[in-house]
mmCIF file of C-alpha atoms and ligand atoms in Angstrom:
data_model
loop_
_atom_site.group_PDB
_atom_site.id
_atom_site.type_symbol
_atom_site.label_atom_id
_atom_site.label_comp_id
_atom_site.label_asym_id
_atom_site.label_seq_id
_atom_site.Cartn_x
_atom_site.Cartn_y
_atom_site.Cartn_z
ATOM 1 C CA MET I 827 -238.305 204.492 24.308
ATOM 2 C CA LYS I 828 -240.671 204.481 27.284
ATOM 3 C CA THR I 829 -240.027 203.245 30.785
ATOM 4 C CA GLU I 830 -243.009 201.880 32.686
ATOM 5 C CA THR I 831 -242.951 200.953 36.344
ATOM 6 C CA THR I 832 -246.576 199.862 36.736
ATOM 7 C CA ILE I 833 -248.662 197.105 35.143
ATOM 8 C CA GLN I 834 -251.262 199.699 34.128
ATOM 9 C CA GLY I 835 -248.629 201.883 32.479
ATOM 10 C CA LEU I 836 -247.247 198.885 30.630
ATOM 11 C CA SER I 837 -250.731 197.979 29.365
ATOM 12 C CA ALA I 838 -251.343 201.542 28.213
ATOM 13 C CA SER I 839 -248.011 201.650 26.381
ATOM 14 C CA LEU I 840 -248.725 198.328 24.676
ATOM 15 C CA SER I 841 -252.344 198.963 23.721
ATOM 16 C CA PRO I 842 -251.603 200.700 20.352
ATOM 17 C CA ALA I 843 -249.305 197.794 19.424
ATOM 18 C CA ARG I 844 -252.031 195.295 20.295
ATOM 19 C CA ALA I 845 -254.697 197.290 18.442
ATOM 20 C CA ASN I 846 -252.502 197.386 15.341
ATOM 21 C CA ARG I 847 -251.669 193.673 15.598
ATOM 22 C CA LYS I 848 -247.981 194.362 15.964
ATOM 23 C CA ILE I 849 -245.656 191.468 16.781
ATOM 24 C CA ILE I 850 -244.496 191.912 20.371
ATOM 25 C CA GLY I 851 -241.116 190.544 21.493
ATOM 26 C CA PHE I 852 -240.193 190.241 25.155
ATOM 27 C CA VAL I 853 -236.813 189.923 26.887
ATOM 28 C CA PRO I 854 -237.007 189.324 30.649
ATOM 29 C CA THR I 855 -233.877 190.360 32.594
ATOM 30 C CA MET I 856 -232.715 191.273 36.066
ATOM 31 C CA GLY I 857 -230.834 194.286 34.713
ATOM 32 C CA ASN I 858 -227.151 195.220 35.017
ATOM 33 C CA LEU I 859 -227.141 194.623 31.309
ATOM 34 C CA HIS I 860 -224.185 193.441 29.256
ATOM 35 C CA GLU I 861 -223.660 192.347 25.647
ATOM 36 C CA GLY I 862 -225.311 188.986 26.387
ATOM 37 C CA HIS I 863 -228.576 190.706 27.275
ATOM 38 C CA LEU I 864 -228.198 193.185 24.427
ATOM 39 C CA ASN I 865 -227.852 190.332 21.929
ATOM 40 C CA LEU I 866 -231.213 188.994 23.111
ATOM 41 C CA VAL I 867 -232.687 192.445 22.513
ATOM 42 C CA ARG I 868 -231.072 192.629 19.033
ATOM 43 C CA GLU I 869 -232.584 189.236 18.198
ATOM 44 C CA ALA I 870 -235.998 190.492 19.383
ATOM 45 C CA ARG I 871 -235.528 193.681 17.353
ATOM 46 C CA ASN I 872 -234.885 191.582 14.216
ATOM 47 C CA LEU I 873 -237.975 189.431 14.639
ATOM 48 C CA CYS I 874 -240.549 191.753 16.188
ATOM 49 C CA ASP I 875 -242.272 195.118 15.687
ATOM 50 C CA VAL I 876 -242.262 196.113 19.337
ATOM 51 C CA VAL I 877 -239.596 195.098 21.866
ATOM 52 C CA VAL I 878 -240.285 195.039 25.604
ATOM 53 C CA VAL I 879 -237.448 194.436 28.095
ATOM 54 C CA SER I 880 -238.253 193.847 31.744
ATOM 55 C CA ILE I 881 -235.778 194.703 34.469
ATOM 56 C CA PHE I 882 -236.762 193.113 37.739
ATOM 57 C CA VAL I 883 -234.600 191.520 40.417
ATOM 58 C CA ASN I 884 -237.030 188.812 41.458
ATOM 59 C CA PRO I 885 -236.780 188.152 45.198
ATOM 60 C CA ILE I 886 -238.518 184.770 45.124
ATOM 61 C CA GLN I 887 -235.888 183.145 42.908
ATOM 62 C CA PHE I 888 -233.068 183.900 45.374
ATOM 63 C CA GLY I 889 -232.321 181.583 48.291
ATOM 64 C CA PRO I 890 -231.909 182.984 51.824
ATOM 65 C CA ASN I 891 -228.088 182.960 51.562
ATOM 66 C CA GLU I 892 -227.909 184.256 47.992
ATOM 67 C CA ASP I 893 -227.172 187.722 46.624
ATOM 68 C CA PHE I 894 -230.642 189.323 46.315
ATOM 69 C CA GLU I 895 -229.763 192.371 48.427
ATOM 70 C CA ASN I 896 -226.403 192.941 46.723
ATOM 71 C CA TYR I 897 -227.478 192.122 43.171
ATOM 72 C CA PRO I 898 -226.322 195.095 41.027
ATOM 73 C CA ARG I 899 -229.131 197.536 40.180
ATOM 74 C CA THR I 900 -228.086 199.939 37.406
ATOM 75 C CA LEU I 901 -231.292 201.201 35.781
ATOM 76 C CA ASP I 902 -229.896 204.452 34.340
ATOM 77 C CA GLN I 903 -226.993 202.720 32.627
ATOM 78 C CA ASP I 904 -229.309 199.894 31.459
ATOM 79 C CA SER I 905 -231.771 202.417 29.973
ATOM 80 C CA GLN I 906 -229.006 204.045 27.960
ATOM 81 C CA LEU I 907 -227.842 200.698 26.565
ATOM 82 C CA LEU I 908 -231.397 199.636 25.733
ATOM 83 C CA ALA I 909 -232.087 202.880 23.878
ATOM 84 C CA GLU I 910 -228.996 202.215 21.735
ATOM 85 C CA VAL I 911 -230.190 198.741 20.669
ATOM 86 C CA GLY I 912 -233.724 199.836 19.842
ATOM 87 C CA CYS I 913 -235.798 198.689 22.815
ATOM 88 C CA ASP I 914 -239.278 200.258 22.728
ATOM 89 C CA ILE I 915 -240.514 199.729 26.269
ATOM 90 C CA ILE I 916 -238.640 199.054 29.514
ATOM 91 C CA PHE I 917 -240.799 197.505 32.196
ATOM 92 C CA ALA I 918 -239.127 198.060 35.572
ATOM 93 C CA PRO I 919 -241.690 197.323 38.285
ATOM 94 C CA THR I 920 -241.111 197.435 42.037
ATOM 95 C CA VAL I 921 -241.393 194.252 44.098
ATOM 96 C CA GLU I 922 -244.689 195.570 45.453
ATOM 97 C CA GLN I 923 -246.026 196.181 41.946
ATOM 98 C CA MET I 924 -245.146 192.611 40.958
ATOM 99 C CA TYR I 925 -246.282 190.795 44.079
ATOM 100 C CA GLY I 926 -248.877 193.147 45.617
ATOM 101 C CA SER I 927 -249.648 193.222 49.312
ATOM 102 C CA GLN I 928 -251.772 190.048 49.467
ATOM 103 C CA PRO I 929 -249.954 186.779 50.128
ATOM 104 C CA ARG I 930 -249.386 184.732 46.971
ATOM 105 C CA LEU I 931 -250.984 181.277 47.252
ATOM 106 C CA THR I 932 -250.179 179.973 43.779
ATOM 107 C CA ASN I 933 -246.897 178.280 43.065
ATOM 108 C CA ILE I 934 -245.570 176.802 39.826
ATOM 109 C CA THR I 935 -243.310 173.750 39.952
ATOM 110 C CA VAL I 936 -242.119 172.474 36.599
ATOM 111 C CA GLY I 937 -241.256 168.989 37.874
ATOM 112 C CA GLU I 938 -238.201 166.841 37.543
ATOM 113 C CA ILE I 939 -236.143 169.067 35.241
ATOM 114 C CA THR I 940 -236.044 171.616 38.055
ATOM 115 C CA GLN I 941 -234.842 169.160 40.694
ATOM 116 C CA ASP I 942 -231.243 168.523 39.681
ATOM 117 C CA LEU I 943 -228.306 170.528 38.252
ATOM 118 C CA CYS I 944 -228.862 174.110 39.497
ATOM 119 C CA GLY I 945 -232.156 173.060 41.124
ATOM 120 C CA ALA I 946 -230.326 170.717 43.503
ATOM 121 C CA SER I 947 -228.287 173.448 45.157
ATOM 122 C CA ARG I 948 -230.765 176.305 44.660
ATOM 123 C CA GLU I 949 -233.922 175.002 46.309
ATOM 124 C CA GLY I 950 -237.070 176.731 45.036
ATOM 125 C CA HIS I 951 -235.105 178.764 42.490
ATOM 126 C CA PHE I 952 -236.918 177.485 39.415
ATOM 127 C CA ASP I 953 -240.325 177.785 41.105
ATOM 128 C CA GLY I 954 -239.486 181.459 41.630
ATOM 129 C CA VAL I 955 -238.410 181.809 38.010
ATOM 130 C CA ALA I 956 -241.551 180.019 36.749
ATOM 131 C CA VAL I 957 -243.833 182.273 38.808
ATOM 132 C CA VAL I 958 -242.220 185.558 37.784
ATOM 133 C CA VAL I 959 -241.920 184.591 34.115
ATOM 134 C CA THR I 960 -245.570 183.492 33.999
ATOM 135 C CA LYS I 961 -246.645 186.767 35.618
ATOM 136 C CA LEU I 962 -244.516 188.757 33.160
ATOM 137 C CA PHE I 963 -245.885 186.757 30.206
ATOM 138 C CA ASN I 964 -249.422 187.598 31.360
ATOM 139 C CA MET I 965 -248.552 191.274 31.710
ATOM 140 C CA VAL I 966 -246.716 191.671 28.392
ATOM 141 C CA GLN I 967 -248.564 189.016 26.359
ATOM 142 C CA PRO I 968 -245.743 188.772 23.822
ATOM 143 C CA HIS I 969 -245.695 186.724 20.636
ATOM 144 C CA TYR I 970 -242.033 185.812 21.185
ATOM 145 C CA ALA I 971 -239.972 185.595 24.361
ATOM 146 C CA PHE I 972 -236.166 185.510 24.251
ATOM 147 C CA PHE I 973 -233.966 183.628 26.727
ATOM 148 C CA GLY I 974 -230.225 182.977 26.748
ATOM 149 C CA GLU I 975 -228.722 179.512 26.337
ATOM 150 C CA LYS I 976 -226.267 180.548 29.037
ATOM 151 C CA ASP I 977 -228.972 179.596 31.549
ATOM 152 C CA TYR I 978 -229.559 176.337 29.709
ATOM 153 C CA GLN I 979 -231.658 174.658 32.395
ATOM 154 C CA GLN I 980 -233.768 177.804 32.819
ATOM 155 C CA LEU I 981 -234.460 177.847 29.078
ATOM 156 C CA ALA I 982 -235.539 174.180 29.228
ATOM 157 C CA VAL I 983 -237.797 174.924 32.212
ATOM 158 C CA ILE I 984 -239.453 177.869 30.439
ATOM 159 C CA LYS I 985 -240.013 175.832 27.262
ATOM 160 C CA GLN I 986 -241.615 173.068 29.349
ATOM 161 C CA LEU I 987 -243.787 175.580 31.231
ATOM 162 C CA VAL I 988 -244.986 177.240 28.016
ATOM 163 C CA CYS I 989 -245.774 173.853 26.482
ATOM 164 C CA ASP I 990 -247.468 172.383 29.580
ATOM 165 C CA LEU I 991 -249.680 175.428 30.219
ATOM 166 C CA ASN I 992 -250.361 176.308 26.559
ATOM 167 C CA ILE I 993 -249.012 179.792 27.062
ATOM 168 C CA PRO I 994 -249.611 181.379 23.648
ATOM 169 C CA LEU I 995 -246.118 182.492 22.676
ATOM 170 C CA GLU I 996 -242.944 181.097 21.156
ATOM 171 C CA VAL I 997 -239.759 180.791 23.216
ATOM 172 C CA ILE I 998 -236.554 181.614 21.348
ATOM 173 C CA GLY I 999 -233.191 180.458 22.735
ATOM 174 C CA VAL I 1000 -230.215 182.729 21.973
ATOM 175 C CA PRO I 1001 -226.588 181.453 21.980
ATOM 176 C CA ILE I 1002 -224.176 182.392 24.759
ATOM 177 C CA THR I 1003 -222.269 185.678 24.433
ATOM 178 C CA ARG I 1004 -218.702 185.382 25.714
ATOM 179 C CA ALA I 1005 -215.906 187.765 26.617
ATOM 180 C CA LYS I 1006 -212.842 187.636 24.341
ATOM 181 C CA ASP I 1007 -211.170 185.194 26.719
ATOM 182 C CA GLY I 1008 -214.176 182.857 26.565
ATOM 183 C CA LEU I 1009 -215.856 183.613 29.889
ATOM 184 C CA ALA I 1010 -219.645 183.618 29.483
ATOM 185 C CA LEU I 1011 -220.851 187.148 30.213
ATOM 186 C CA SER I 1012 -222.815 187.415 33.441
ATOM 187 C CA SER I 1013 -223.852 190.179 35.790
ATOM 188 C CA ARG I 1014 -222.204 188.104 38.540
ATOM 189 C CA ASN I 1015 -218.767 188.377 36.848
ATOM 190 C CA GLY I 1016 -218.612 191.828 38.439
ATOM 191 C CA TYR I 1017 -218.264 190.163 41.861
ATOM 192 C CA LEU I 1018 -214.957 188.521 40.841
ATOM 193 C CA THR I 1019 -211.635 189.859 42.108
ATOM 194 C CA GLU I 1020 -208.971 190.551 39.487
ATOM 195 C CA VAL I 1021 -207.304 187.216 40.211
ATOM 196 C CA GLN I 1022 -210.599 185.312 40.078
ATOM 197 C CA ARG I 1023 -211.536 187.051 36.824
ATOM 198 C CA ALA I 1024 -208.258 185.830 35.320
ATOM 199 C CA THR I 1025 -209.029 182.261 36.473
ATOM 200 C CA ALA I 1026 -212.686 182.216 35.387
ATOM 201 C CA PRO I 1027 -212.084 181.512 31.635
ATOM 202 C CA ILE I 1028 -210.748 178.081 32.649
ATOM 203 C CA ILE I 1029 -214.389 176.955 32.763
ATOM 204 C CA TYR I 1030 -214.849 177.478 29.032
ATOM 205 C CA GLN I 1031 -211.336 176.201 28.253
ATOM 206 C CA SER I 1032 -212.078 172.965 30.116
ATOM 207 C CA LEU I 1033 -215.359 172.602 28.208
ATOM 208 C CA GLN I 1034 -213.503 173.013 24.907
ATOM 209 C CA THR I 1035 -210.923 170.437 25.997
ATOM 210 C CA ALA I 1036 -213.782 168.085 26.907
ATOM 211 C CA GLU I 1037 -215.244 168.533 23.430
ATOM 212 C CA GLN I 1038 -211.931 167.521 21.841
ATOM 213 C CA GLN I 1039 -211.602 164.525 24.146
ATOM 214 C CA LEU I 1040 -215.126 163.321 23.339
ATOM 215 C CA ILE I 1041 -214.619 163.763 19.612
ATOM 216 C CA THR I 1042 -211.434 161.684 19.804
ATOM 217 C CA GLY I 1043 -213.355 158.886 21.511
ATOM 218 C CA GLN I 1044 -212.526 159.217 25.210
ATOM 219 C CA ASP I 1045 -215.001 157.841 27.723
ATOM 220 C CA LEU I 1046 -217.729 160.303 28.729
ATOM 221 C CA THR I 1047 -217.369 159.720 32.477
ATOM 222 C CA ASP I 1048 -213.588 160.121 32.285
ATOM 223 C CA VAL I 1049 -213.982 163.360 30.331
ATOM 224 C CA MET I 1050 -216.426 164.765 32.901
ATOM 225 C CA ASN I 1051 -213.975 163.822 35.672
ATOM 226 C CA ASN I 1052 -211.191 165.603 33.775
ATOM 227 C CA VAL I 1053 -213.263 168.817 33.724
ATOM 228 C CA LYS I 1054 -214.008 168.488 37.470
ATOM 229 C CA ASN I 1055 -210.327 167.887 38.267
ATOM 230 C CA THR I 1056 -209.124 170.793 36.137
ATOM 231 C CA LEU I 1057 -211.575 173.138 37.854
ATOM 232 C CA ALA I 1058 -210.766 171.862 41.350
ATOM 233 C CA GLN I 1059 -207.016 172.166 40.696
ATOM 234 C CA ASN I 1060 -207.538 175.801 39.699
ATOM 235 C CA GLY I 1061 -209.349 176.732 42.888
ATOM 236 C CA PHE I 1062 -212.968 176.303 41.807
ATOM 237 C CA ASN I 1063 -215.441 174.729 44.183
ATOM 238 C CA VAL I 1064 -217.304 172.507 41.718
ATOM 239 C CA ASP I 1065 -221.065 172.185 42.151
ATOM 240 C CA TYR I 1066 -221.625 169.942 39.108
ATOM 241 C CA VAL I 1067 -220.158 168.963 35.768
ATOM 242 C CA GLU I 1068 -222.632 166.852 33.810
ATOM 243 C CA ALA I 1069 -223.233 165.675 30.282
ATOM 244 C CA ARG I 1070 -226.897 165.548 29.307
ATOM 245 C CA THR I 1071 -228.978 165.191 26.168
ATOM 246 C CA PRO I 1072 -230.183 168.513 24.734
ATOM 247 C CA ALA I 1073 -233.476 167.845 26.598
ATOM 248 C CA LEU I 1074 -231.458 167.369 29.835
ATOM 249 C CA GLN I 1075 -231.921 163.606 30.098
ATOM 250 C CA ARG I 1076 -229.052 161.701 31.707
ATOM 251 C CA ILE I 1077 -226.647 160.074 29.277
ATOM 252 C CA GLU I 1078 -223.905 157.453 29.800
ATOM 253 C CA GLN I 1079 -222.063 157.578 26.477
ATOM 254 C CA PHE I 1080 -221.298 160.091 23.765
ATOM 255 C CA ASN I 1081 -223.563 158.448 21.181
ATOM 256 C CA GLN I 1082 -225.818 161.430 20.418
ATOM 257 C CA ASP I 1083 -225.660 165.237 20.724
ATOM 258 C CA VAL I 1084 -224.806 166.315 24.268
ATOM 259 C CA VAL I 1085 -224.650 169.442 26.333
ATOM 260 C CA ILE I 1086 -222.041 169.649 29.075
ATOM 261 C CA LEU I 1087 -223.236 171.814 31.943
ATOM 262 C CA VAL I 1088 -221.018 173.301 34.635
ATOM 263 C CA ALA I 1089 -221.663 175.192 37.844
ATOM 264 C CA ALA I 1090 -218.691 176.134 40.004
ATOM 265 C CA LYS I 1091 -217.861 178.733 42.604
ATOM 266 C CA LEU I 1092 -214.848 181.014 42.686
ATOM 267 C CA GLY I 1093 -214.857 182.380 46.207
ATOM 268 C CA ASN I 1094 -218.503 183.293 46.845
ATOM 269 C CA THR I 1095 -219.347 183.800 43.180
ATOM 270 C CA ARG I 1096 -221.259 181.012 41.477
ATOM 271 C CA LEU I 1097 -220.581 180.757 37.755
ATOM 272 C CA ILE I 1098 -222.427 178.610 35.216
ATOM 273 C CA ASP I 1099 -221.624 177.694 31.650
ATOM 274 C CA ASN I 1100 -222.384 175.013 29.109
ATOM 275 C CA LEU I 1101 -221.282 173.720 25.731
ATOM 276 C CA GLN I 1102 -223.405 171.900 23.175
ATOM 277 C CA ILE I 1103 -221.526 169.205 21.286
ATOM 278 C CA LYS I 1104 -222.771 167.608 18.065
ATOM 279 C CA TYR I 1105 -222.379 163.863 17.633
ATOM 280 C CA SER I 1106 -221.354 162.647 14.220
ATOM 281 C CA PRO I 1107 -220.874 158.867 13.951
HETATM 282 P P1 AMP J 1248 -230.443 187.681 33.908
HETATM 283 O O1 AMP J 1248 -230.501 189.162 33.873
HETATM 284 O O2 AMP J 1248 -229.145 187.127 34.381
HETATM 285 O O3 AMP J 1248 -231.649 187.058 34.561
HETATM 286 O O4 AMP J 1248 -230.511 187.217 32.388
HETATM 287 C C1 AMP J 1248 -231.573 187.625 31.556
HETATM 288 C C2 AMP J 1248 -231.526 186.844 30.285
HETATM 289 O O5 AMP J 1248 -230.281 187.078 29.626
HETATM 290 C C3 AMP J 1248 -231.620 185.320 30.497
HETATM 291 O O6 AMP J 1248 -232.428 184.757 29.472
HETATM 292 C C4 AMP J 1248 -230.187 184.883 30.372
HETATM 293 O O7 AMP J 1248 -230.039 183.549 29.934
HETATM 294 C C5 AMP J 1248 -229.674 185.847 29.311
HETATM 295 N N1 AMP J 1248 -228.230 185.950 29.379
HETATM 296 C C6 AMP J 1248 -227.472 186.348 30.430
HETATM 297 N N2 AMP J 1248 -226.159 186.275 30.134
HETATM 298 C C7 AMP J 1248 -226.076 185.811 28.856
HETATM 299 C C8 AMP J 1248 -225.005 185.502 27.964
HETATM 300 N N3 AMP J 1248 -223.744 185.646 28.331
HETATM 301 N N4 AMP J 1248 -225.307 185.044 26.733
HETATM 302 C C9 AMP J 1248 -226.594 184.871 26.358
HETATM 303 N N5 AMP J 1248 -227.650 185.139 27.152
HETATM 304 C C10 AMP J 1248 -227.405 185.602 28.381
#
């Protein structure tokens, strides 16, 4: 396994793969890797000849009051984990390497699917994601790129971006990896106190309860309110609980497949999760 910190180094490491027409798989991350990330890498390993994982805490996707400075940076530990799951190349550039010293004049806004849900409370977040992912796609030029369904809206935004701009690769969504108690794995779980960590699985439990309630015919709005109330009663500060179509369109009734999306804070830590629910008439 090689670790590259420059765009030139990355290109040099990838040139034999390109020359030999190898299938290149790419997993973008911000590091502090856990089993959720590693499952994306395993999926890439299964489908591709060469696996590239980027580790880059992208400043432009963090708001001014968010956790950019404190975001956990654990490159040595991450490298060890990536070697164990068969990553070929780690790309870990500096902010300067990614953004250079000239001001960036190009922005990428993916339109209405970035405006609500997480986009409503994280202004500019998805523009920052779209810019860094496009830059990384241009640097790595993968055949496949792997993203987690945990960040469901992000996955939808990337699929839209790739489609709209004819970026020549296929986006693969990978199911959510959860802890034994159901909490979706996240680098931000490390911010939780012991008490908060014990409360956090209530998000997934309330999503599972919602699924049962929908399947037994309860009203969609009532079910969403039940999830909000359960979370609020357990000390969460709820940002949103919404049922959407798989393409994130608004929906009034459970009369087709839905995804329920949640964002809620425990103390200062913002957690997100979602559950896809099949409709069978
Ligand atoms: P991050 O490092 O948080 O930017 O995440 C990098 C990639 O890993 C994104 O595509 C995430 O959706 C994905 N990811 C993070 N946590 C999980 C998880 N628990 N299950 C599946 N994918 C995840």
